[in-house]
Amino acid sequence: MHVYLYLISATYVSAKRSAALAQGLEAAAPVPAMAIRLEAEGQGLWAALDELLARGASRIDLRPVGMPFSQSLEKWLPSAAGAWLAQQSGSTPELFFASSPEHDAATVRAIARAEVPLRRIGEKPAGEMGKGWDLPPAHRHHLLVCTGPRCHVKDAPNLADALKMEIRRAGLSDSCLVTTTGCVFPCNAGPVIVHYPRGDWYRVADLSDIQSFVATVLARGGRLEHLIFHQTGVSHEPA
């Protein structure tokens, strides 16, 4: 079975809007299709490939969606898919990576000329100021959870959800500000949680690590030395 796997790259887009695009792509595809988001929430690339293989896919075309699509992702995604392929045993599908739609002149021309609804904009003094966005919420722990593409492929969104759930279960919601972020750079160490004000950088690979982090670091004020790979302010460059 030949299938398309659409890879949507869209930061600062709501889950609802992303899902609507995914549904539209899947409905319009000329072959069976799935669409996933590479950042923030949802199923990761490897999990999606697992699912398509289980459905009986013999050929999977990876089709990036984004205008323009990240050049670094274009270079990295085939390698990430190749890593998944290397982990398979038995019969494996053929994988192909498509060019980004921005390289297709007809697609760019269609976007440039699209007839879309218009809204007139009037004057609005201080219109750039959001209501209620003046101060950060009260918190003792600020947790930056990377959900960029390279951590996303390692199931970071599910771990972020698990972190929030464990924090609620421990009764610590009022003292923790959890912020999901884009790439924080040490991708090979991901999934990554950065804990401030201490400035400890943790690698959390699974739910067990999350549970240990909440119980030891947040609830008891300890540290998990075996999961820390960096500290803010400590140089990792050789002298």
Short mmCIF file of C-alpha atoms in Angstrom, two decimals:
data_model
loop_
_atom_site.label_atom_id
_atom_site.label_comp_id
_atom_site.label_asym_id
_atom_site.label_seq_id
_atom_site.Cartn_x
_atom_site.Cartn_y
_atom_site.Cartn_z
CA MET A 1 0.00 0.00 0.00
CA HIS A 2 1.32 3.41 -1.01
CA VAL A 3 0.65 6.14 1.58
CA TYR A 4 1.49 9.81 2.16
CA LEU A 5 2.73 11.08 5.50
CA TYR A 6 2.34 14.87 5.64
CA LEU A 7 4.82 16.59 7.98
CA ILE A 8 3.42 19.91 9.19
CA SER A 9 5.85 22.46 10.62
CA ALA A 10 3.90 25.28 12.26
CA THR A 11 4.89 27.02 15.48
CA TYR A 12 2.45 29.32 17.31
CA VAL A 13 -0.53 27.49 15.80
CA SER A 14 -3.32 26.10 17.97
CA ALA A 15 -3.93 22.37 18.16
CA LYS A 16 -7.42 22.91 16.72
CA ARG A 17 -6.16 24.77 13.67
CA SER A 18 -3.37 22.28 13.12
CA ALA A 19 -5.86 19.40 13.32
CA ALA A 20 -8.13 21.08 10.77
CA LEU A 21 -5.23 21.35 8.31
CA ALA A 22 -4.29 17.73 8.93
CA GLN A 23 -7.85 16.59 8.25
CA GLY A 24 -7.99 18.62 5.05
CA LEU A 25 -4.72 17.17 3.79
CA GLU A 26 -5.77 13.60 4.56
CA ALA A 27 -9.13 14.09 2.84
CA ALA A 28 -7.59 15.60 -0.30
CA ALA A 29 -4.71 13.14 -0.69
CA PRO A 30 -4.79 10.91 -3.79
CA VAL A 31 -3.68 7.90 -1.71
CA PRO A 32 -4.28 6.85 1.94
CA ALA A 33 -2.66 9.50 4.09
CA MET A 34 -1.77 10.66 7.59
CA ALA A 35 -0.71 14.13 8.71
CA ILE A 36 1.32 14.90 11.82
CA ARG A 37 2.79 18.02 13.37
CA LEU A 38 6.55 18.13 13.91
CA GLU A 39 6.44 20.48 16.92
CA ALA A 40 4.36 21.10 20.03
CA GLU A 41 1.79 18.32 20.40
CA GLY A 42 0.64 15.12 18.77
CA GLN A 43 2.16 11.94 17.42
CA GLY A 44 5.86 11.94 16.59
CA LEU A 45 7.44 10.89 13.30
CA TRP A 46 8.67 7.50 14.50
CA ALA A 47 5.32 6.64 16.10
CA ALA A 48 3.51 7.63 12.90
CA LEU A 49 5.82 5.44 10.81
CA ASP A 50 5.18 2.55 13.23
CA GLU A 51 1.43 2.99 12.77
CA LEU A 52 1.62 3.15 8.97
CA LEU A 53 3.81 0.04 8.89
CA ALA A 54 1.26 -1.77 11.08
CA ARG A 55 -1.47 -0.73 8.61
CA GLY A 56 0.42 -2.48 5.82
CA ALA A 57 2.23 0.39 4.11
CA SER A 58 4.78 -0.80 1.56
CA ARG A 59 5.77 2.69 0.40
CA ILE A 60 5.64 5.89 2.46
CA ASP A 61 6.18 9.32 0.93
CA LEU A 62 7.17 11.94 3.51
CA ARG A 63 5.70 15.25 2.31
CA PRO A 64 6.73 18.44 4.16
CA VAL A 65 4.07 21.12 4.65
CA GLY A 66 5.17 24.69 5.42
CA MET A 67 5.78 27.89 3.47
CA PRO A 68 8.71 28.09 3.53
CA PHE A 69 9.71 24.83 5.12
CA SER A 70 12.72 24.85 7.47
CA GLN A 71 15.95 24.11 5.63
CA SER A 72 17.41 22.38 8.68
CA LEU A 73 14.36 20.13 8.93
CA GLU A 74 14.62 19.29 5.24
CA LYS A 75 18.16 18.08 5.89
CA TRP A 76 17.42 16.29 9.17
CA LEU A 77 14.09 14.55 8.52
CA PRO A 78 15.38 12.02 5.95
CA SER A 79 18.11 11.04 8.43
CA ALA A 80 15.59 10.71 11.27
CA ALA A 81 13.39 8.52 9.05
CA GLY A 82 16.47 6.51 8.09
CA ALA A 83 17.21 5.92 11.78
CA TRP A 84 13.69 4.51 12.18
CA LEU A 85 14.21 2.31 9.12
CA ALA A 86 17.44 0.92 10.58
CA GLN A 87 15.59 -0.20 13.72
CA GLN A 88 13.07 -2.32 11.79
CA SER A 89 13.30 -6.05 11.28
CA GLY A 90 11.68 -8.15 8.61
CA SER A 91 9.82 -6.53 5.72
CA THR A 92 10.17 -2.74 5.69
CA PRO A 93 8.50 -0.12 3.49
CA GLU A 94 10.25 2.03 0.92
CA LEU A 95 10.65 5.59 2.19
CA PHE A 96 10.79 8.70 0.03
CA PHE A 97 11.14 12.39 0.95
CA ALA A 98 9.35 14.95 -1.19
CA SER A 99 10.50 18.48 -1.97
CA SER A 100 8.79 21.28 -0.07
CA PRO A 101 5.81 22.83 -1.91
CA GLU A 102 7.63 26.18 -2.01
CA HIS A 103 9.80 24.70 -4.78
CA ASP A 104 6.73 24.24 -6.97
CA ALA A 105 6.01 27.43 -8.96
CA ALA A 106 2.36 26.51 -9.51
CA THR A 107 1.79 26.13 -5.75
CA VAL A 108 3.40 29.49 -4.99
CA ARG A 109 1.36 31.13 -7.76
CA ALA A 110 -1.86 29.58 -6.41
CA ILE A 111 -1.15 30.93 -2.91
CA ALA A 112 -0.29 34.39 -4.26
CA ARG A 113 -3.56 34.59 -6.20
CA ALA A 114 -5.89 32.80 -3.79
CA GLU A 115 -9.31 34.45 -3.29
CA VAL A 116 -9.65 34.59 0.49
CA PRO A 117 -12.01 36.53 2.82
CA LEU A 118 -10.82 39.99 3.86
CA ARG A 119 -11.48 41.96 7.08
CA ARG A 120 -11.10 45.71 7.23
CA ILE A 121 -8.77 46.88 10.01
CA GLY A 122 -9.60 50.03 11.93
CA GLU A 123 -7.63 52.11 14.41
CA LYS A 124 -7.19 50.55 17.85
CA PRO A 125 -4.96 52.42 20.31
CA ALA A 126 -2.68 50.05 22.25
CA GLY A 127 -4.11 47.19 20.17
CA GLU A 128 -0.87 45.26 20.54
CA MET A 129 -1.40 44.94 24.30
CA GLY A 130 -3.07 41.69 25.38
CA LYS A 131 -5.62 41.75 28.17
CA GLY A 132 -4.29 40.26 31.40
CA TRP A 133 -0.77 39.60 30.08
CA ASP A 134 1.05 41.86 32.53
CA LEU A 135 2.73 39.60 35.11
CA PRO A 136 3.84 35.95 35.14
CA PRO A 137 1.77 33.64 37.33
CA ALA A 138 3.11 32.88 40.80
CA HIS A 139 5.59 30.00 40.76
CA ARG A 140 8.70 28.59 42.47
CA HIS A 141 9.80 26.30 39.67
CA HIS A 142 9.99 27.29 36.00
CA LEU A 143 10.21 24.22 33.79
CA LEU A 144 11.12 24.60 30.12
CA VAL A 145 10.08 21.47 28.21
CA CYS A 146 11.49 21.24 24.71
CA THR A 147 8.96 20.09 22.12
CA GLY A 148 11.02 21.07 19.08
CA PRO A 149 11.18 18.61 16.15
CA ARG A 150 14.14 16.57 17.40
CA CYS A 151 12.72 16.11 20.89
CA HIS A 152 9.23 15.68 19.42
CA VAL A 153 10.40 12.61 17.51
CA LYS A 154 11.40 11.11 20.88
CA ASP A 155 7.86 11.54 22.26
CA ALA A 156 8.42 14.87 24.06
CA PRO A 157 4.75 16.00 23.79
CA ASN A 158 3.51 12.96 25.68
CA LEU A 159 6.23 13.47 28.30
CA ALA A 160 5.19 17.12 28.68
CA ASP A 161 1.60 16.01 29.29
CA ALA A 162 2.83 13.39 31.74
CA LEU A 163 4.88 16.04 33.58
CA LYS A 164 1.82 18.26 34.01
CA MET A 165 -0.23 15.28 35.22
CA GLU A 166 2.42 14.23 37.76
CA ILE A 167 2.70 17.82 39.00
CA ARG A 168 -1.08 17.94 39.56
CA ARG A 169 -0.99 14.54 41.26
CA ALA A 170 1.71 15.79 43.63
CA GLY A 171 -0.32 18.91 44.46
CA LEU A 172 2.36 21.22 43.05
CA SER A 173 0.43 22.97 40.28
CA ASP A 174 0.44 26.34 42.07
CA SER A 175 4.23 26.34 42.40
CA CYS A 176 5.19 25.18 38.90
CA LEU A 177 5.14 27.12 35.64
CA VAL A 178 5.49 24.63 32.78
CA THR A 179 6.45 26.18 29.45
CA THR A 180 6.78 24.10 26.29
CA THR A 181 9.42 25.53 23.98
CA GLY A 182 10.92 25.15 20.57
CA CYS A 183 14.43 23.79 20.14
CA VAL A 184 16.83 24.51 23.02
CA PHE A 185 19.77 23.06 20.99
CA PRO A 186 21.24 19.95 22.75
CA CYS A 187 18.96 17.78 20.60
CA ASN A 188 21.01 14.61 20.99
CA ALA A 189 20.40 14.75 24.76
CA GLY A 190 16.62 15.07 24.39
CA PRO A 191 13.92 15.02 25.50
CA VAL A 192 15.02 17.99 27.63
CA ILE A 193 13.59 19.76 30.70
CA VAL A 194 15.40 22.86 31.97
CA HIS A 195 14.66 23.60 35.65
CA TYR A 196 14.93 27.16 36.92
CA PRO A 197 15.95 28.88 39.15
CA ARG A 198 18.61 26.19 39.58
CA GLY A 199 19.45 26.08 35.91
CA ASP A 200 19.75 22.28 35.75
CA TRP A 201 19.25 20.64 32.34
CA TYR A 202 17.69 17.16 32.56
CA ARG A 203 17.35 14.40 30.00
CA VAL A 204 14.02 12.65 30.63
CA ALA A 205 13.56 9.61 28.42
CA ASP A 206 10.30 8.17 29.72
CA LEU A 207 7.49 8.32 32.27
CA SER A 208 9.68 6.79 34.98
CA ASP A 209 12.14 9.70 34.63
CA ILE A 210 9.26 12.18 34.83
CA GLN A 211 7.92 10.60 38.01
CA SER A 212 11.39 10.62 39.60
CA PHE A 213 11.89 14.26 38.59
CA VAL A 214 8.61 15.40 40.18
CA ALA A 215 9.07 13.35 43.36
CA THR A 216 12.75 14.15 43.94
CA VAL A 217 13.37 17.58 42.40
CA LEU A 218 10.03 19.38 42.73
CA ALA A 219 8.51 17.77 45.81
CA ARG A 220 11.65 17.24 47.95
CA GLY A 221 14.05 19.82 46.55
CA GLY A 222 16.66 17.24 45.59
CA ARG A 223 18.56 16.64 42.37
CA LEU A 224 18.82 13.71 39.98
CA GLU A 225 22.50 13.80 39.13
CA HIS A 226 22.31 10.90 36.69
CA LEU A 227 19.80 12.79 34.53
CA ILE A 228 21.54 16.19 34.57
CA PHE A 229 23.78 16.84 31.58
CA HIS A 230 24.35 20.60 31.86
CA GLN A 231 23.94 23.60 34.17
CA THR A 232 23.20 27.14 33.02
CA GLY A 233 26.25 29.32 33.56
CA VAL A 234 28.69 26.41 33.49
CA SER A 235 30.74 26.38 30.32
CA HIS A 236 30.81 23.16 28.34
CA GLU A 237 33.69 24.37 26.16
CA PRO A 238 37.28 23.18 26.85
CA ALA A 239 39.55 25.73 28.50
#
